[in-house]
CSV table of C-alpha atoms in Angstrom, one decimal:
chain,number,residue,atom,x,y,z
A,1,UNK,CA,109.9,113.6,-7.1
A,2,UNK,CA,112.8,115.3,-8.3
A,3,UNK,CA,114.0,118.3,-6.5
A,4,UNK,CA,117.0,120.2,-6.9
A,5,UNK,CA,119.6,120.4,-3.7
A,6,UNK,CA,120.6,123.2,-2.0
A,7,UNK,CA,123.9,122.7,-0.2
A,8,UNK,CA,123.1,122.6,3.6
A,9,UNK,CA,122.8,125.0,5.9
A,10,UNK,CA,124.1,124.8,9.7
A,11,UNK,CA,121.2,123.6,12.2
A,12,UNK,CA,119.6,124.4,15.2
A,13,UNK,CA,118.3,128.0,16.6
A,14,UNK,CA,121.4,128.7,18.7
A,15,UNK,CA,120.8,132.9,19.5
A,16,UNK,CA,121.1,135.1,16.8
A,17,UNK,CA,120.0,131.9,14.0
A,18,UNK,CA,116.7,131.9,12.4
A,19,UNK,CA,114.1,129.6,13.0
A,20,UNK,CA,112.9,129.7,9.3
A,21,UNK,CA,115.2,129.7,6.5
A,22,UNK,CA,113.6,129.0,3.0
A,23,UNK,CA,116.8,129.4,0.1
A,24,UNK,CA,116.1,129.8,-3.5
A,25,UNK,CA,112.5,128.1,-3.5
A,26,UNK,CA,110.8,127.5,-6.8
A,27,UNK,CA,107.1,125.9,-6.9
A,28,UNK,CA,104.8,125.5,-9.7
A,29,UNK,CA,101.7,124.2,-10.9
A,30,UNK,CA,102.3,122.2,-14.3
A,31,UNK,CA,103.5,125.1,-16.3
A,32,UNK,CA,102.5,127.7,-14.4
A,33,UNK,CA,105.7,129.5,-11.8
A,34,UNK,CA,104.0,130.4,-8.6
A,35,UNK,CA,107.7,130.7,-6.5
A,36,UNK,CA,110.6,131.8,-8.7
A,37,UNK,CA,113.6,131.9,-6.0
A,38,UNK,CA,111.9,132.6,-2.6
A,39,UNK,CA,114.3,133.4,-0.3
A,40,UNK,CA,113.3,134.6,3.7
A,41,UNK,CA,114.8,133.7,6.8
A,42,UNK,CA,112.7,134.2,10.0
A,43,UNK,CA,114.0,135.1,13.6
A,44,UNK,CA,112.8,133.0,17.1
A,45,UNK,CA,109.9,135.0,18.3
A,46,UNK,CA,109.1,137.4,15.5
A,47,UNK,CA,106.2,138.0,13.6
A,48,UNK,CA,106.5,138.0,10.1
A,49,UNK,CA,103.9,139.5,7.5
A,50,UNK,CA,103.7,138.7,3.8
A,51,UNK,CA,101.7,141.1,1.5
A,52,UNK,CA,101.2,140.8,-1.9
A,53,UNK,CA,98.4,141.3,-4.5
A,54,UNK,CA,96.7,137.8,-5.3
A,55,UNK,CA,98.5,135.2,-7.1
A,56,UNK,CA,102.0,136.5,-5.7
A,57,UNK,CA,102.6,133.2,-3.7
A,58,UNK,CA,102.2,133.9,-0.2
A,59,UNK,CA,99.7,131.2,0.6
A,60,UNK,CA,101.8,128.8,-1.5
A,61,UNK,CA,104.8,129.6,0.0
A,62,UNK,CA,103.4,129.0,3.2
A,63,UNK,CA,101.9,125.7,2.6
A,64,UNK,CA,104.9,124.3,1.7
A,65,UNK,CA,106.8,125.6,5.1
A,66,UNK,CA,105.0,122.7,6.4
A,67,UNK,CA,105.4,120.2,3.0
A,68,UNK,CA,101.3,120.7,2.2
A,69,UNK,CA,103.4,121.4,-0.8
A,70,UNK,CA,106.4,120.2,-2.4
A,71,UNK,CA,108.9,122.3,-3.3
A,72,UNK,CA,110.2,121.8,-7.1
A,73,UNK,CA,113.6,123.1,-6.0
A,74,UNK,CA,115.4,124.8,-2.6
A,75,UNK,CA,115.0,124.0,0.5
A,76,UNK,CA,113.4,125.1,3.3
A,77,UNK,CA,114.6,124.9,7.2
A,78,UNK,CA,112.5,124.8,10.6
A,79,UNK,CA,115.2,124.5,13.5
A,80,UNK,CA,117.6,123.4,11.7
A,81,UNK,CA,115.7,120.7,10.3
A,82,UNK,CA,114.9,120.2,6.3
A,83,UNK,CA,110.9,120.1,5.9
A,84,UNK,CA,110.1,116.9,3.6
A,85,UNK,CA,112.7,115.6,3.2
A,86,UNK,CA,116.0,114.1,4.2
A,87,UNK,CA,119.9,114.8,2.3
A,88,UNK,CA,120.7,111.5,1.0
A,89,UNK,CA,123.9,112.1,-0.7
A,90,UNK,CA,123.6,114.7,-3.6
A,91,UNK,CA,119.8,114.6,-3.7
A,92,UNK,CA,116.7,114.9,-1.6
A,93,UNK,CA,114.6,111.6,-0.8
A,94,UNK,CA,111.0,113.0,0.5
A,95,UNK,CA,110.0,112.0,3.9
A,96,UNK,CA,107.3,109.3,4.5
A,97,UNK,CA,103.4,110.8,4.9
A,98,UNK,CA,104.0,109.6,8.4
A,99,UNK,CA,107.3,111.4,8.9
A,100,UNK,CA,106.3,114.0,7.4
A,101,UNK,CA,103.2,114.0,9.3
A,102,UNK,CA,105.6,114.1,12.5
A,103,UNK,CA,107.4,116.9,11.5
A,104,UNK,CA,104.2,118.8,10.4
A,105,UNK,CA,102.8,119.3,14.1
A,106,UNK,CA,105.8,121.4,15.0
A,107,UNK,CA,104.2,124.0,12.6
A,108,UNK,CA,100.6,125.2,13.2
A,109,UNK,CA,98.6,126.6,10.6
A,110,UNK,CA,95.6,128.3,10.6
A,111,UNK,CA,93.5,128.5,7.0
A,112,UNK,CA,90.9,131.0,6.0
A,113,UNK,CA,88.0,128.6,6.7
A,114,UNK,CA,87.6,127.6,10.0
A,115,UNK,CA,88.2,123.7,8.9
A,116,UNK,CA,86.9,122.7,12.1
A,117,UNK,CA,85.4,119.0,12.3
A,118,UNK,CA,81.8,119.9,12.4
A,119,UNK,CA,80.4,116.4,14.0
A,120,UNK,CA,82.9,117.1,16.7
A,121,UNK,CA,82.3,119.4,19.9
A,122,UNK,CA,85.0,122.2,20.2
A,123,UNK,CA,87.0,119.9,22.7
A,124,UNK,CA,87.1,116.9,20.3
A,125,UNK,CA,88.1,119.6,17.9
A,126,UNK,CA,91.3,120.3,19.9
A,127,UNK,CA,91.8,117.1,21.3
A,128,UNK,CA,92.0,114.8,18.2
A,129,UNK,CA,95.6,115.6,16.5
A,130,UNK,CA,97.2,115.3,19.8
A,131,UNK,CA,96.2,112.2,20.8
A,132,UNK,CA,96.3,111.0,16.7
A,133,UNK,CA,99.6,112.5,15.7
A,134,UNK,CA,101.5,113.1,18.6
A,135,UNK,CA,100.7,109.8,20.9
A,136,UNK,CA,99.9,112.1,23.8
A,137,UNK,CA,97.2,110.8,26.4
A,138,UNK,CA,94.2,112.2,26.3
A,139,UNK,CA,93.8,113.2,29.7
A,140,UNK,CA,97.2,115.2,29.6
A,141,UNK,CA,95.6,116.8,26.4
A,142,UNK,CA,91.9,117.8,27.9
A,143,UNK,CA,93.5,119.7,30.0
A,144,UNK,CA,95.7,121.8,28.1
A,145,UNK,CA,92.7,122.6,25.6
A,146,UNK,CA,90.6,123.6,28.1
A,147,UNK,CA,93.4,126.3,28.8
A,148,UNK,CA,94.3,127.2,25.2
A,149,UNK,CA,89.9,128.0,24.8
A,150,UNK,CA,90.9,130.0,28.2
A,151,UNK,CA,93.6,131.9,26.3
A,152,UNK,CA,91.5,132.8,23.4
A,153,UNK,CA,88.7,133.7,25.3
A,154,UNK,CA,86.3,130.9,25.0
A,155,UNK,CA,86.3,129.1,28.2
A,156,UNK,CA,83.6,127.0,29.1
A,157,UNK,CA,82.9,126.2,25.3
A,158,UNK,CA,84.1,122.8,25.1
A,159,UNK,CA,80.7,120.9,24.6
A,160,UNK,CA,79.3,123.7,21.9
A,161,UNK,CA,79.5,122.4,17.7
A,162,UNK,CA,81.5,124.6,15.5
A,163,UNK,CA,77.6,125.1,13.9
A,164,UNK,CA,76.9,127.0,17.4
A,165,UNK,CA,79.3,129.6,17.0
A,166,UNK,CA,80.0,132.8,15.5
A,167,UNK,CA,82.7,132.9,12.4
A,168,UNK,CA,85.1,134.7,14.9
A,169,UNK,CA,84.6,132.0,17.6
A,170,UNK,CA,85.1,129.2,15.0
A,171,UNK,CA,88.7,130.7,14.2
A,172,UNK,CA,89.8,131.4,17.6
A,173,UNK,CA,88.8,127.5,17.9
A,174,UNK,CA,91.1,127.0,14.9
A,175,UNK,CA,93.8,128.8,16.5
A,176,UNK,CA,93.4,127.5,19.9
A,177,UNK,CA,93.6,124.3,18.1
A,178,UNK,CA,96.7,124.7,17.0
A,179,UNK,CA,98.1,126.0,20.0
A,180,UNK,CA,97.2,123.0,21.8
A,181,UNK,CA,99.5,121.0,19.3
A,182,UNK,CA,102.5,123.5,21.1
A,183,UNK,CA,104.2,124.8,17.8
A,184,UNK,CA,107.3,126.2,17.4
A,185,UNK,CA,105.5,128.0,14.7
A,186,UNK,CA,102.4,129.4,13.7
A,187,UNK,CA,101.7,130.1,9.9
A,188,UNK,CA,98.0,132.5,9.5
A,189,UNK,CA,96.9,131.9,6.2
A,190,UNK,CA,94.7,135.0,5.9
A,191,UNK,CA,92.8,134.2,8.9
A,192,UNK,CA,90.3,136.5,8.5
A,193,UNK,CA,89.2,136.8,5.3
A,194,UNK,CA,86.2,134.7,5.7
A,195,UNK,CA,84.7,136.9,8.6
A,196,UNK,CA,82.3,139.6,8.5
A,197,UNK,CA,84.1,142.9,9.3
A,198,UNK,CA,82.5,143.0,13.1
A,199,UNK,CA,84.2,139.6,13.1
A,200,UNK,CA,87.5,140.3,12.6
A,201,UNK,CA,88.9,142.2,15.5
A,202,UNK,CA,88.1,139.1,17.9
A,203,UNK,CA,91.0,137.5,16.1
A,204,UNK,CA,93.1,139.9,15.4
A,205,UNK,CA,93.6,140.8,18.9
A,206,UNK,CA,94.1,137.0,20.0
A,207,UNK,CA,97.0,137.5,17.5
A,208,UNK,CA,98.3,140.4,18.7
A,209,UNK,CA,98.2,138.3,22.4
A,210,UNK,CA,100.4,135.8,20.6
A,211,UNK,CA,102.7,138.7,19.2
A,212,UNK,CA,103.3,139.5,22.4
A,213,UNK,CA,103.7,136.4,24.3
A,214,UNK,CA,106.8,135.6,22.0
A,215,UNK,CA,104.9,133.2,19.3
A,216,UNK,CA,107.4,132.8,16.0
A,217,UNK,CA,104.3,133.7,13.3
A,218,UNK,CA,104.2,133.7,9.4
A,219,UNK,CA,101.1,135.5,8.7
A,220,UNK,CA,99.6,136.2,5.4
A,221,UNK,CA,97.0,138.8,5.3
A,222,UNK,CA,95.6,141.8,3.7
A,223,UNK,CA,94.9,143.5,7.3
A,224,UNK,CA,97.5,146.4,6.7
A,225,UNK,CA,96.9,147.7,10.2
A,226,UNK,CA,98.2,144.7,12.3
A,227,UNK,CA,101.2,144.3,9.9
A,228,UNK,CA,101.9,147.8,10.6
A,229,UNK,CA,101.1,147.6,14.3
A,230,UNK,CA,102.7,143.6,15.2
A,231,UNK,CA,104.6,142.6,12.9
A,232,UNK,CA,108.7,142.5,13.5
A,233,UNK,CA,109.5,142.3,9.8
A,234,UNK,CA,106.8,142.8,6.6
A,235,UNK,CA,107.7,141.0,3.2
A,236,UNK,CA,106.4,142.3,0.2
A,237,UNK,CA,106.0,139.4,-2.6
A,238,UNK,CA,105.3,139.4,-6.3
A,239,UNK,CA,105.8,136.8,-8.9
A,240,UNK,CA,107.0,134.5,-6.9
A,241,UNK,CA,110.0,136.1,-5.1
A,242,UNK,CA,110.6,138.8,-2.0
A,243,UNK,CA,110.8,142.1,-4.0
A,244,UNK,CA,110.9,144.2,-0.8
A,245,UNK,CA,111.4,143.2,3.3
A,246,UNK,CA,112.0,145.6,6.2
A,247,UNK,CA,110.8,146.7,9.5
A,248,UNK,CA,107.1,148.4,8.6
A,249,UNK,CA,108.2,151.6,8.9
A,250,UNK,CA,110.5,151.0,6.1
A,251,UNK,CA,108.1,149.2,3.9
A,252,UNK,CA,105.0,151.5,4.3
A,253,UNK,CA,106.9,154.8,4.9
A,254,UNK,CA,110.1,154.9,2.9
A,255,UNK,CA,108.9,151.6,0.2
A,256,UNK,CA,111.7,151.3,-2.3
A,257,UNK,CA,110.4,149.0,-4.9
A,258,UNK,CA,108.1,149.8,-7.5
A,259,UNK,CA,105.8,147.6,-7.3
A,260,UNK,CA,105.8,147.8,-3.2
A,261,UNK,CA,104.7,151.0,-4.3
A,262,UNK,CA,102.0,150.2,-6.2
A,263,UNK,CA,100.8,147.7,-4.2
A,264,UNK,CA,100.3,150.1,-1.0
A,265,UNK,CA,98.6,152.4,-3.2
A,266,UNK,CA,95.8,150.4,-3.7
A,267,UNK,CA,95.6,149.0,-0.2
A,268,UNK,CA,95.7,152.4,1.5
């Protein structure tokens, strides 16, 4: 693959340098742009929301923070460390599936379905990319599942299929599945969009428990209250590029943007 370089950036997340930094990203789909120039850096222990009608590029954008999809052009950072690929004199070779696979577990994700292994009890659920991806015993692992099910309030489910549980449980399975990997990073790809509305505060508030705890978070999501509420820094995203960023008092009360503007009209 061809991909156009960005001079590099300096490395590491030495105070005061962002853990995320993604420089003039373009992505598309055959001939259709989806990312035109993305550009966002994201601080060590912030929580980052991107908004955006549909087709704006959020989710892609976020998929290929962790290289579930290749960039066209750019380059994107995570500590310091390009994701996919590897400078090899003036272009970009793309890491191995394995590397790349490596590099991926530093970055948690959590999807809008549950993508839970149904044959596998919740324990399995949490056990299996550890053990796969990271070489880590599995005894060393149990344990640290069975306190990440603790932490999202679903102690003593470890025997119980992903068919046995409520939507809600199923994602706070997903996300306690993900902490067990112990990211550096957690990207929330509208996390509760599949959930009946009862549903949804169950998750939200295990994020908010994250927010607070100091978890670094990219979170897409059309909940406008939490990104009001938790988040450090809300993007607003159209065609493919940031057309407005800023704390969320400056984004919902005092949007500059046209389109920012538009966009929170129809959401309020």
């Amino acid at each position: 693959m061809t991909n156009t370089l960005t001079p590099a950036a300096g490395s590491g997340t030495a105070a005061g340098r962002p853990l995320v930094v993604a420089r003039d990203v373009f992505k598309s789909y055959g001939s259709a742009p989806v990312l035109q120039g993305m550009n966002l850096e994201v601080m060590p222990g912030s929580v980052v929301c991107l908004l955006g009608s549909s087709g704006s590029g959020k989710t892609t954008f976020l998929r290929c923070i962790n290289h579930l999809e290749r960039i066209d052009a750019g380059r994107i950072e995570v500590d310091g460390a390009l994701v996919g690929y590897e400078d090899r004199g003036d272009h970009l070779l793309e890491l191995s599936e394995q590397a790349a696979a490596r590099q991926r577990s530093t970055m948690a994700m959590v999807f809008q379905q549950f993508n839970l292994f149904p044959h596998m009890t919740v324990l399995g659920n949490l056990v299996e990319a550890p053990v796969r991806v990271k070489g880590e015993s599995r005894s060393e692992v149990t344990g640290r599942a069975s306190e990440m099910l603790a932490r999202v309030g679903l102690a003593g489910r470890e025997s119980s299929y992903p068919s046995q549980l409520s939507g809600g449980q199923q994602q706070r399975v997903a996300i306690a599945r993900a902490l067990t990997m112990r990211p550096k990073l957690m990207l929330f790809d509208e996390p509760t969009s599949a959930l009946d509305p009862e549903l949804v505060g169950e998750v939200l508030d295990v994020m908010r428990d994250l927010a607070s705890q100091g978890m670094t978070m990219i979170v897409v999501t059309h909940e406008m209250a939490f990104a009001r509420d938790v988040a450090d820094h809300v993007v607003i995203m159209d065609g493919g590029v940031v057309v407005e960023e800023g704390t969320p008092v400056e984004v919902f009360e005092r949007p500059q943007h046209a389109r920012t503007r538009a966009f929170l009209k129809h959401t309020a």
